[in-house]
Amino acid sequence: MKRILLMSVFLWWSNQMTAQKFSAGICTWKDDKPSAVSITFDDASYTQYEYAYPVLSKYHFNATFSLVGEWTKEQASYSAEPGMFEIKKMGWQEIRELQKAGNEIASHGYRHRRYDRRLPLDTLAKQMKINKTLIENHTGATCYTIHYPYSFANDKTALAAKKAGFWFGRTGNENYNSDTPSNLLLLNSKAILSDTVPNLTEFENRLEQARGKWLILMYHHLFPKGSKEMHILDYHKVRNTYSLYPETFEKQMQILSQKNYWVAPVKSIGKYIIERQHTKLKTYRCFGRYIIKLKTKTDKFYDEPLTIRVKLPWQKVKVKIAGKETVYTNKQGTILLEALPGSKIIIKKTK
Ligand SMILES: [Zn+2]
């Protein structure tokens, strides 16, 4: 009798020891990266397509491009705000090409005007919905994000955006976002004010300080040196040109690429955060295998896989996620797995 008791105590103990070597958690950011960065553009300036897009492609970065409905024609065209000089804007052709390449297309208002907060909530929501529907009709994809014109937004504007069907809203505020922002419809961003503000050192510091947080960069135009547009801006001594030289943009992206950060559109990072907040991991052992269930209550449309950090006592494992089996060599004692909320991960020891 005593022997059986000792035996079962030993079994319980050894089970506990293996269990201690197994744990699973959701990473704050995809691929367990230390920070998240979104590159965002406003006004759909043609220079973004001409100069920024090739650089983004070179570094495999996808960005968020926002457009003003009334400025967007099928072909690229010139438009301006009253009292401003005309700037070439992208047409739906360029917009669709950017979207097909994995970039996000966001709304920047049907008109480039501040949304009037004094209007009733429903009226505001209706106004915001016009450009959302226009974008969806032209691109065939859901428009999740709004960049408020002039970054002009408050709680009411955010509520109207939510009512209009947006998930994410970007303002200014020259600040970072935490890994769990209090309102995804009032996201902070940091603007590129000119070719030298921030300068490259300041840009790098800005990235350094983004550790653990979500940095949203706000860009406008990329007028080249000696261009007609830069001459006009120089002539009028405009300090905040909201434009930088294509070479400077390339240097900034090079600095960013050296940072091992997660660079993705607003909707991808935003969705990841929502999924992380709504998913609980349930782990258990069954017939010598480890099971991880990604339990979620909501049935919203989730398509951004979460990265799961799994600590394991085994050297080589076979992992099954959504019917697909992959073999992993677990050298550091930890493996990273990608799975959608609602799915199940089965881990088996193998040789
Ligand atoms: Zn704008």
Short mmCIF file of C-alpha atoms and ligand atoms in Angstrom, two decimals:
data_model
loop_
_atom_site.label_atom_id
_atom_site.label_comp_id
_atom_site.label_asym_id
_atom_site.label_seq_id
_atom_site.Cartn_x
_atom_site.Cartn_y
_atom_site.Cartn_z
CA MET A 1 0.00 0.00 0.00
CA LYS A 2 2.74 2.39 1.05
CA ARG A 3 4.60 1.48 -2.10
CA ILE A 4 1.68 2.33 -4.37
CA LEU A 5 1.25 5.64 -2.62
CA LEU A 6 4.95 6.47 -3.06
CA MET A 7 4.74 5.42 -6.69
CA SER A 8 1.78 7.66 -7.41
CA VAL A 9 3.43 10.57 -5.59
CA PHE A 10 6.47 10.04 -7.80
CA LEU A 11 4.31 9.94 -10.95
CA TRP A 12 2.50 13.08 -9.92
CA TRP A 13 5.82 14.77 -9.20
CA SER A 14 7.42 13.77 -12.52
CA ASN A 15 4.33 14.95 -14.36
CA GLN A 16 4.58 18.27 -12.55
CA MET A 17 8.23 18.55 -13.55
CA THR A 18 7.45 18.08 -17.26
CA ALA A 19 4.46 20.40 -16.95
CA GLN A 20 6.74 23.10 -15.55
CA LYS A 21 8.85 22.86 -18.67
CA PHE A 22 5.78 23.51 -20.81
CA SER A 23 4.10 26.87 -21.08
CA ALA A 24 2.42 28.94 -23.75
CA GLY A 25 1.68 32.65 -24.12
CA ILE A 26 0.58 35.12 -26.78
CA CYS A 27 3.38 37.44 -27.92
CA THR A 28 2.71 41.17 -27.57
CA TRP A 29 3.68 41.66 -31.23
CA LYS A 30 3.86 39.32 -34.23
CA ASP A 31 6.97 37.09 -34.38
CA ASP A 32 7.79 38.24 -30.83
CA LYS A 33 9.23 41.50 -32.23
CA PRO A 34 10.09 44.20 -29.67
CA SER A 35 7.95 46.91 -31.28
CA ALA A 36 5.36 47.66 -33.96
CA VAL A 37 5.58 50.41 -36.57
CA SER A 38 3.01 51.59 -39.12
CA ILE A 39 4.02 53.79 -42.04
CA THR A 40 1.05 55.94 -43.02
CA PHE A 41 0.52 58.39 -45.88
CA ASP A 42 -2.08 61.13 -46.35
CA ASP A 43 -3.66 62.92 -49.31
CA ALA A 44 -2.68 60.19 -51.86
CA SER A 45 0.03 62.38 -53.37
CA TYR A 46 1.32 60.85 -56.60
CA THR A 47 4.87 61.15 -55.23
CA GLN A 48 4.01 58.42 -52.72
CA TYR A 49 3.41 56.04 -55.60
CA GLU A 50 6.34 57.32 -57.62
CA TYR A 51 9.02 57.44 -54.88
CA ALA A 52 7.85 55.79 -51.65
CA TYR A 53 6.25 52.64 -53.06
CA PRO A 54 9.45 51.30 -54.76
CA VAL A 55 11.43 51.85 -51.53
CA LEU A 56 8.74 50.15 -49.43
CA SER A 57 8.76 47.19 -51.83
CA LYS A 58 12.55 46.97 -51.60
CA TYR A 59 12.36 46.54 -47.83
CA HIS A 60 9.19 44.37 -47.99
CA PHE A 61 7.22 46.93 -46.00
CA ASN A 62 3.50 47.40 -46.45
CA ALA A 63 1.99 50.76 -45.53
CA THR A 64 -1.36 52.50 -45.08
CA PHE A 65 -2.31 55.02 -47.79
CA SER A 66 -5.26 57.33 -47.18
CA LEU A 67 -7.16 59.14 -49.90
CA VAL A 68 -9.64 61.98 -50.25
CA GLY A 69 -12.65 60.81 -52.27
CA GLU A 70 -13.32 63.95 -54.28
CA TRP A 71 -9.65 64.16 -55.32
CA THR A 72 -9.52 60.60 -56.65
CA LYS A 73 -10.27 60.01 -60.33
CA GLU A 74 -9.64 56.84 -62.35
CA GLN A 75 -6.37 58.27 -63.68
CA ALA A 76 -3.87 60.33 -61.70
CA SER A 77 -4.97 63.99 -61.63
CA TYR A 78 -4.20 67.40 -60.15
CA SER A 79 -6.22 68.88 -57.32
CA ALA A 80 -5.86 71.43 -54.56
CA GLU A 81 -7.44 72.87 -51.49
CA PRO A 82 -8.72 76.44 -51.87
CA GLY A 83 -5.74 78.84 -51.84
CA MET A 84 -3.16 76.07 -52.27
CA PHE A 85 -1.17 75.05 -55.32
CA GLU A 86 -2.25 71.96 -57.24
CA ILE A 87 -0.63 68.66 -56.43
CA LYS A 88 -0.78 65.50 -58.52
CA LYS A 89 -2.83 62.80 -56.79
CA MET A 90 -3.02 59.07 -57.36
CA GLY A 91 -5.89 57.66 -59.37
CA TRP A 92 -7.82 54.48 -58.60
CA GLN A 93 -5.39 52.66 -60.90
CA GLU A 94 -2.44 53.38 -58.61
CA ILE A 95 -4.56 52.82 -55.50
CA ARG A 96 -5.60 49.35 -56.68
CA GLU A 97 -2.01 48.46 -57.50
CA LEU A 98 -0.88 49.46 -53.99
CA GLN A 99 -3.69 47.45 -52.44
CA LYS A 100 -2.94 44.33 -54.50
CA ALA A 101 0.67 44.53 -53.33
CA GLY A 102 -0.52 44.18 -49.72
CA ASN A 103 -0.88 47.82 -48.69
CA GLU A 104 -3.87 49.15 -46.82
CA ILE A 105 -6.14 51.79 -48.33
CA ALA A 106 -7.65 54.10 -45.72
CA SER A 107 -10.12 56.98 -45.77
CA HIS A 108 -9.05 60.61 -45.37
CA GLY A 109 -12.56 62.03 -45.77
CA TYR A 110 -14.60 62.51 -48.93
CA ARG A 111 -13.59 66.16 -48.69
CA HIS A 112 -10.33 67.35 -47.17
CA ARG A 113 -12.15 69.16 -44.37
CA ARG A 114 -12.38 68.78 -40.63
CA TYR A 115 -15.39 66.77 -39.52
CA ASP A 116 -17.70 69.19 -37.72
CA ARG A 117 -18.08 67.96 -34.14
CA ARG A 118 -21.19 70.07 -33.63
CA LEU A 119 -23.14 67.90 -36.05
CA PRO A 120 -25.35 65.09 -34.68
CA LEU A 121 -23.55 61.76 -34.33
CA ASP A 122 -25.62 60.08 -37.05
CA THR A 123 -24.92 62.86 -39.56
CA LEU A 124 -21.20 62.66 -38.86
CA ALA A 125 -21.24 58.87 -39.25
CA LYS A 126 -23.12 59.21 -42.55
CA GLN A 127 -20.54 61.70 -43.83
CA MET A 128 -17.70 59.37 -42.89
CA LYS A 129 -19.37 56.40 -44.50
CA ILE A 130 -19.44 58.08 -47.96
CA ASN A 131 -15.68 57.73 -48.51
CA LYS A 132 -15.56 54.28 -46.88
CA THR A 133 -18.17 52.97 -49.34
CA LEU A 134 -16.44 54.69 -52.26
CA ILE A 135 -13.11 53.02 -51.41
CA GLU A 136 -14.73 49.63 -50.91
CA ASN A 137 -16.52 49.87 -54.26
CA HIS A 138 -13.31 50.77 -56.07
CA THR A 139 -10.97 48.31 -54.36
CA GLY A 140 -13.29 45.41 -53.47
CA ALA A 141 -11.79 45.29 -49.97
CA THR A 142 -13.07 46.42 -46.57
CA CYS A 143 -11.85 49.85 -45.52
CA TYR A 144 -11.00 49.55 -41.80
CA THR A 145 -9.06 52.73 -41.10
CA ILE A 146 -9.74 56.45 -41.17
CA HIS A 147 -7.04 59.14 -41.02
CA TYR A 148 -9.09 62.11 -39.80
CA PRO A 149 -8.58 65.16 -42.04
CA TYR A 150 -6.13 67.52 -40.24
CA SER A 151 -5.98 64.84 -37.49
CA PHE A 152 -8.99 66.65 -36.06
CA ALA A 153 -10.80 64.20 -33.79
CA ASN A 154 -12.18 63.73 -30.29
CA ASP A 155 -14.32 61.11 -28.52
CA LYS A 156 -17.39 62.10 -30.51
CA THR A 157 -15.57 61.90 -33.86
CA ALA A 158 -14.24 58.49 -32.84
CA LEU A 159 -17.74 57.32 -31.94
CA ALA A 160 -19.03 58.51 -35.32
CA ALA A 161 -16.19 56.65 -37.07
CA LYS A 162 -17.16 53.49 -35.19
CA LYS A 163 -20.78 54.00 -36.23
CA ALA A 164 -19.63 54.40 -39.84
CA GLY A 165 -17.98 50.95 -39.58
CA PHE A 166 -14.33 51.88 -39.08
CA TRP A 167 -12.23 49.81 -36.65
CA PHE A 168 -9.24 52.16 -36.46
CA GLY A 169 -8.81 55.93 -36.50
CA ARG A 170 -5.56 57.89 -36.68
CA THR A 171 -5.04 61.33 -35.18
CA GLY A 172 -1.79 63.28 -34.56
CA ASN A 173 -0.72 64.11 -30.97
CA GLU A 174 2.98 63.43 -31.70
CA ASN A 175 2.93 60.45 -29.40
CA TYR A 176 3.39 56.66 -29.34
CA ASN A 177 0.63 54.13 -28.70
CA SER A 178 0.86 51.56 -25.94
CA ASP A 179 0.65 47.84 -26.76
CA THR A 180 -2.98 48.07 -25.60
CA PRO A 181 -4.31 51.47 -26.73
CA SER A 182 -7.32 52.75 -24.79
CA ASN A 183 -9.15 53.73 -28.00
CA LEU A 184 -8.22 52.19 -31.35
CA LEU A 185 -10.26 54.92 -33.05
CA LEU A 186 -8.04 57.66 -31.59
CA LEU A 187 -4.54 56.41 -32.36
CA ASN A 188 -1.57 58.74 -31.94
CA SER A 189 0.93 59.34 -34.71
CA LYS A 190 4.19 61.21 -35.21
CA ALA A 191 4.44 63.38 -38.31
CA ILE A 192 7.33 63.89 -40.69
CA LEU A 193 7.16 67.70 -40.84
CA SER A 194 9.88 68.36 -43.41
CA ASP A 195 13.05 66.94 -44.94
CA THR A 196 15.01 67.76 -41.75
CA VAL A 197 12.33 67.51 -39.06
CA PRO A 198 13.00 64.95 -37.77
CA ASN A 199 16.61 64.65 -38.98
CA LEU A 200 18.06 61.14 -39.35
CA THR A 201 19.45 61.01 -35.79
CA GLU A 202 16.13 62.16 -34.37
CA PHE A 203 14.36 59.64 -36.59
CA GLU A 204 16.50 56.85 -35.21
CA ASN A 205 15.92 58.03 -31.62
CA ARG A 206 12.21 58.09 -32.34
CA LEU A 207 12.45 54.43 -33.34
CA GLU A 208 14.58 53.54 -30.30
CA GLN A 209 11.98 55.07 -28.00
CA ALA A 210 9.27 53.01 -29.68
CA ARG A 211 10.45 49.81 -27.93
CA GLY A 212 7.49 47.93 -26.50
CA LYS A 213 5.10 50.40 -28.15
CA TRP A 214 3.32 51.00 -31.43
CA LEU A 215 4.68 53.91 -33.47
CA ILE A 216 2.61 55.30 -36.32
CA LEU A 217 4.58 57.52 -38.71
CA MET A 218 2.66 60.12 -40.72
CA TYR A 219 3.95 61.07 -44.17
CA HIS A 220 2.60 63.34 -46.91
CA HIS A 221 4.64 64.26 -49.99
CA LEU A 222 8.03 63.26 -51.39
CA PHE A 223 8.90 66.18 -53.66
CA PRO A 224 12.43 65.85 -55.12
CA LYS A 225 15.18 68.47 -54.79
CA GLY A 226 14.78 71.13 -57.46
CA SER A 227 11.15 70.22 -58.16
CA LYS A 228 8.57 72.91 -58.93
CA GLU A 229 6.73 72.07 -55.69
CA MET A 230 9.83 72.42 -53.50
CA HIS A 231 10.54 75.79 -55.17
CA ILE A 232 7.06 77.05 -54.31
CA LEU A 233 7.43 75.87 -50.70
CA ASP A 234 10.89 77.46 -50.43
CA TYR A 235 9.68 80.71 -52.01
CA HIS A 236 6.87 81.00 -49.45
CA LYS A 237 9.29 80.01 -46.67
CA VAL A 238 7.01 77.21 -45.57
CA ARG A 239 8.63 75.62 -42.53
CA ASN A 240 6.43 72.55 -42.20
CA THR A 241 6.45 71.45 -45.81
CA TYR A 242 5.04 68.01 -44.95
CA SER A 243 7.40 66.86 -47.64
CA LEU A 244 10.75 65.14 -47.69
CA TYR A 245 13.21 64.26 -50.44
CA PRO A 246 12.93 60.73 -51.83
CA GLU A 247 16.58 60.09 -50.77
CA THR A 248 15.75 61.00 -47.17
CA PHE A 249 12.76 58.66 -47.18
CA GLU A 250 14.98 55.86 -48.45
CA LYS A 251 17.50 56.52 -45.64
CA GLN A 252 14.71 56.48 -43.06
CA MET A 253 13.42 53.15 -44.34
CA GLN A 254 16.95 51.75 -44.28
CA ILE A 255 17.26 52.73 -40.60
CA LEU A 256 13.87 51.17 -39.88
CA SER A 257 14.81 47.93 -41.66
CA GLN A 258 17.82 47.52 -39.36
CA LYS A 259 15.55 47.54 -36.31
CA ASN A 260 13.97 44.09 -36.36
CA TYR A 261 10.56 45.69 -35.64
CA TRP A 262 7.19 44.53 -36.88
CA VAL A 263 6.34 46.91 -39.74
CA ALA A 264 2.76 46.56 -40.93
CA PRO A 265 -0.34 48.58 -41.92
CA VAL A 266 -2.58 50.03 -39.19
CA LYS A 267 -5.31 47.44 -39.75
CA SER A 268 -2.89 44.49 -39.35
CA ILE A 269 -1.41 45.73 -36.07
CA GLY A 270 -4.80 46.93 -34.83
CA LYS A 271 -6.41 43.58 -35.54
CA TYR A 272 -3.56 41.73 -33.85
CA ILE A 273 -4.15 43.81 -30.70
CA ILE A 274 -7.91 43.12 -30.72
CA GLU A 275 -7.33 39.40 -31.24
CA ARG A 276 -4.69 39.29 -28.48
CA GLN A 277 -7.13 41.00 -26.10
CA HIS A 278 -9.98 38.64 -26.99
CA THR A 279 -8.08 35.36 -26.98
CA LYS A 280 -7.30 33.19 -23.93
CA LEU A 281 -5.00 30.19 -24.17
CA LYS A 282 -6.17 26.91 -22.66
CA THR A 283 -3.37 24.36 -22.36
CA TYR A 284 -3.42 20.73 -21.29
CA ARG A 285 -1.70 17.37 -21.79
CA CYS A 286 -3.53 14.53 -23.49
CA PHE A 287 -2.08 11.12 -24.49
CA GLY A 288 1.47 12.45 -24.24
CA ARG A 289 0.74 15.45 -26.45
CA TYR A 290 0.40 19.10 -25.53
CA ILE A 291 -2.74 20.86 -26.66
CA ILE A 292 -3.15 24.64 -26.87
CA LYS A 293 -6.59 26.04 -27.59
CA LEU A 294 -6.96 29.67 -28.66
CA LYS A 295 -10.31 30.42 -27.07
CA THR A 296 -12.18 33.48 -28.25
CA LYS A 297 -15.67 34.75 -27.51
CA THR A 298 -16.30 37.05 -30.46
CA ASP A 299 -16.81 35.83 -33.99
CA LYS A 300 -15.53 39.01 -35.64
CA PHE A 301 -13.59 38.50 -38.85
CA TYR A 302 -10.12 37.52 -37.69
CA ASP A 303 -7.43 36.95 -40.29
CA GLU A 304 -4.28 38.12 -38.53
CA PRO A 305 -2.50 35.09 -37.03
CA LEU A 306 -1.31 35.46 -33.43
CA THR A 307 2.22 34.43 -32.52
CA ILE A 308 2.26 31.92 -29.67
CA ARG A 309 5.46 31.47 -27.67
CA VAL A 310 5.70 27.83 -26.51
CA LYS A 311 8.21 26.58 -23.96
CA LEU A 312 8.82 22.85 -24.40
CA PRO A 313 10.88 20.09 -22.73
CA TRP A 314 11.34 18.29 -26.08
CA GLN A 315 14.10 18.67 -28.69
CA LYS A 316 12.14 17.88 -31.84
CA VAL A 317 8.38 18.24 -32.20
CA LYS A 318 5.62 17.73 -34.70
CA VAL A 319 3.08 20.57 -34.60
CA LYS A 320 -0.40 20.39 -36.06
CA ILE A 321 -2.35 23.64 -36.65
CA ALA A 322 -5.58 23.68 -38.70
CA GLY A 323 -4.78 20.26 -40.19
CA LYS A 324 -1.27 21.27 -41.28
CA GLU A 325 1.68 19.44 -39.76
CA THR A 326 5.18 20.94 -39.40
CA VAL A 327 8.33 19.63 -37.70
CA TYR A 328 10.24 22.03 -35.46
CA THR A 329 13.68 21.65 -33.89
CA ASN A 330 13.49 23.24 -30.51
CA LYS A 331 17.05 24.35 -29.79
CA GLN A 332 16.46 27.25 -27.41
CA GLY A 333 13.70 25.52 -25.47
CA THR A 334 11.12 27.85 -27.04
CA ILE A 335 9.34 27.83 -30.39
CA LEU A 336 7.13 30.46 -32.03
CA LEU A 337 3.91 29.30 -33.67
CA GLU A 338 1.31 31.17 -35.71
CA ALA A 339 -2.38 30.42 -35.24
CA LEU A 340 -5.71 32.17 -35.68
CA PRO A 341 -8.07 32.77 -32.75
CA GLY A 342 -10.44 29.83 -32.40
CA SER A 343 -7.88 27.28 -33.62
CA LYS A 344 -6.15 24.40 -31.84
CA ILE A 345 -2.45 23.51 -31.70
CA ILE A 346 -1.34 19.91 -31.11
CA ILE A 347 2.30 19.28 -30.21
CA LYS A 348 3.85 15.79 -30.33
CA LYS A 349 7.33 14.61 -29.50
CA THR A 350 9.20 13.21 -32.51
CA LYS A 351 12.66 11.93 -33.46
ZN ZN B 1 -4.52 65.62 -45.32
#
